[in-house]
Amino acid sequence: MPADGLRFPPDFRWGTATAAHQVEGEPADTDWWEWEQVPGHVRDGTDARRSCEWWAGRYAQDFDLARAMGQNALRLSVDWGRIEPREGKWDPEAFARYRQMLSALREREIEPMVTLFHFVSPSWLVEKGGWQSEGVVRYFERFAAKVVEELGDWVDLWCTINEPNVYGAYSYLLGFWPPQKQDVRQFFRVVHNQLLAHACAYRAIHRLQSSARVGLAQHLHIFDPMRPKSPLDRWAAGMQDSLFNGLVLDPPVDGVLRFPLSLNTRIPELVDSQDYIGLNYYSRSMVSFDITQPGLLFGRRSVMPGAEFSMEGWGETYPQGLYRVLKRLERCGKPIYVTETGVPDNDDSKRPRFLLTHLAAVHRALGEGVLVKGFYFWSLVDNFEWADGFSARFGLIGLDLATGQRTVKRSGQLYEEISRTGAITADMVKRYAPEVEDQIFSPG
Ligand code: FCB
C-alpha cells in the first residue's frame, strides 16, 4: 500500500449530483408530476410535492452542508417546465430563483454543473408529442440557448441531457416511467432525438459562451456473459452492450447511430460534440443466451450468483465495473467526469464501503492515465427516487420527510474526510470499512 494511501490530483472535483424534480419540491406542470400523482405509480405512494424543499429556499442549508463537507462541485438541473411553463413563454421568476441558487453555490466556492434535461418534460411539450416529435429538437435548442443567456454568468459547465439510453428504455421500451410506452421504434426515435438535440444544444451553447464546456451524462452498464466460455452467452452479452451502451456512446464521437440489423443513421451534427464525457455508472448484469427472448435480442439478464446487492430490485454492487467503463472511455480522448454513482442503502450500512471501493476504482484508472477530472456522488441528500419514491435512499445526508430535518450520515462523514484530504488513507478504511482493505489497496 502507498505510504499516504490513495492520493487524488490536487485539482480534482469532489462533488455530489442532484436533479431538479428530485429535490426541489413544489413541482411544475410536467409529465412526471402528473404521473406520480396516480395511485400505484410510485412504489411507496410518495410524491415530489415537498421533497428537499429547495424551491422553498432550503437549498441554502444543503449547500452549507456540502461546503462544510469539503465539496467543491455540485451537479444540479434546471426544470424545463418551470422555466418555460407554456411554449415560448419564459418565467423570469424561475430564472431569478435559479440565479439565487447558483450564486449561493459560487459564494460557497462550489462549482455548479447544470443539467438541462433530467427526465422531466413540460406538459405543453408532451401534448406536442414529447421526445418522439420532430419539433422537440428545436424546442430543446431554444431552451438551452435561453438558459445560457440567463444563467451563463454563473455557469459554464453544462450537461445537456441525462442518460438518453435510460430515459428511452424506461419510458418508451420497458414502460416503467411516463409515458409508459413499450415500442422499440419509439425507443429508437427518442434516443435519436435526444442525441440530435444534444448536438444542436452543444453548438448553440458554444455560440453564446466562449468558456463553455459541454457534455452529456452517459449511463454505462456492464453486461458480462453468465458463462464466459459460452460463445452464445458472449454474443448475447455483446448485443445487450451495443443496444444499451453502444447506442449512445459512439454517436457523439463519430456521428453514427448504430441500430440493430445495421440500420445505421448518420447525424453529422453529432461528430465531436462533447468537451468532456459524463459517466453515470451503477451496476452490472449477467447475460445468458435465451432463444425464447427475441424481443430482448436473445439475452436474458440476471445477477451474478453470490454477488453483493444493495436493495431488492437494484443491481449488483460491482466497483470493478467503474474501472472497466473508465478504461473503455479512455479511447474517446476527452476529460471524464463521473457524473453519478451511488447506492440505494436505507440504513447507510453499505454506502461507506461503496464509496471507498468505487473511488479506489477511479484512482486505479487515474493511475493508468485515464483523465478523470471529478466525481459527483449520487446524491447529496435523500430525495425523490422516481418510481421508487422515498423507498430507496441515496443521500450522504439523511432527510426526515415529515420534519425536513437533515442528518449527515456516516458515509457523509467519510466523504468529507476524503474530499478534505484528497485521499483515501489506510486509517479511513480501517475505521469505515476494514472488510474491503484488500480490495482498496491491492486491486486487480
Ligand atoms: C440515475 C438517475 C438519477 C437517479 C439515480 C439513482 O440513473 O440519473 O436521477 O435516479 O439513477
Short mmCIF file of C-alpha atoms and ligand atoms in Angstrom, two decimals, residues 17-19 22 75 118-119 162-163 166-167 170 177 217 219 280-282 314 339-344 378-379 383-386 392 394, ligand 1:
data_model
loop_
_atom_site.label_atom_id
_atom_site.label_comp_id
_atom_site.label_asym_id
_atom_site.label_seq_id
_atom_site.Cartn_x
_atom_site.Cartn_y
_atom_site.Cartn_z
CA ALA A 17 -25.22 15.09 -8.07
CA THR A 18 -28.90 16.02 -7.87
CA ALA A 19 -31.79 16.67 -10.27
CA GLN A 22 -35.99 15.02 -7.24
CA ARG A 75 -24.36 18.86 -10.27
CA HIS A 118 -33.06 15.24 -16.47
CA PHE A 119 -36.07 13.03 -17.37
CA ASN A 162 -29.09 12.95 -18.64
CA GLU A 163 -28.89 9.31 -19.76
CA VAL A 166 -32.11 5.02 -19.60
CA TYR A 167 -34.78 7.59 -20.42
CA TYR A 170 -37.62 3.15 -19.11
CA TRP A 177 -41.94 5.61 -16.50
CA ALA A 217 -24.29 12.23 -18.89
CA HIS A 219 -25.21 5.81 -18.29
CA ASN A 280 -23.08 7.58 -14.74
CA TYR A 281 -22.23 4.11 -13.52
CA TYR A 282 -24.16 1.91 -11.10
CA TRP A 314 -31.48 -2.95 -7.57
CA THR A 339 -21.36 12.49 -13.14
CA GLU A 340 -23.09 9.87 -10.99
CA THR A 341 -22.52 6.77 -8.98
CA GLY A 342 -24.24 5.76 -5.79
CA VAL A 343 -26.23 3.13 -3.98
CA PRO A 344 -29.72 2.77 -2.50
CA TRP A 378 -25.39 10.44 -6.22
CA SER A 379 -26.65 12.06 -4.07
CA ASN A 383 -34.54 12.63 -2.48
CA PHE A 384 -37.49 11.56 -4.63
CA GLU A 385 -36.22 8.47 -6.43
CA TRP A 386 -38.67 8.42 -9.37
CA ALA A 392 -34.78 3.99 -1.96
CA PHE A 394 -29.34 7.56 -1.93
C1 FCB B 1 -29.77 7.63 -12.29
C2 FCB B 1 -30.58 8.90 -12.46
C3 FCB B 1 -30.76 9.67 -11.18
C4 FCB B 1 -31.07 8.76 -10.02
C5 FCB B 1 -30.07 7.62 -9.94
C6 FCB B 1 -30.30 6.69 -8.79
O1 FCB B 1 -29.97 6.77 -13.38
O2 FCB B 1 -29.94 9.75 -13.39
O3 FCB B 1 -31.75 10.64 -11.37
O4 FCB B 1 -32.35 8.29 -10.13
O5 FCB B 1 -30.11 6.90 -11.15
#
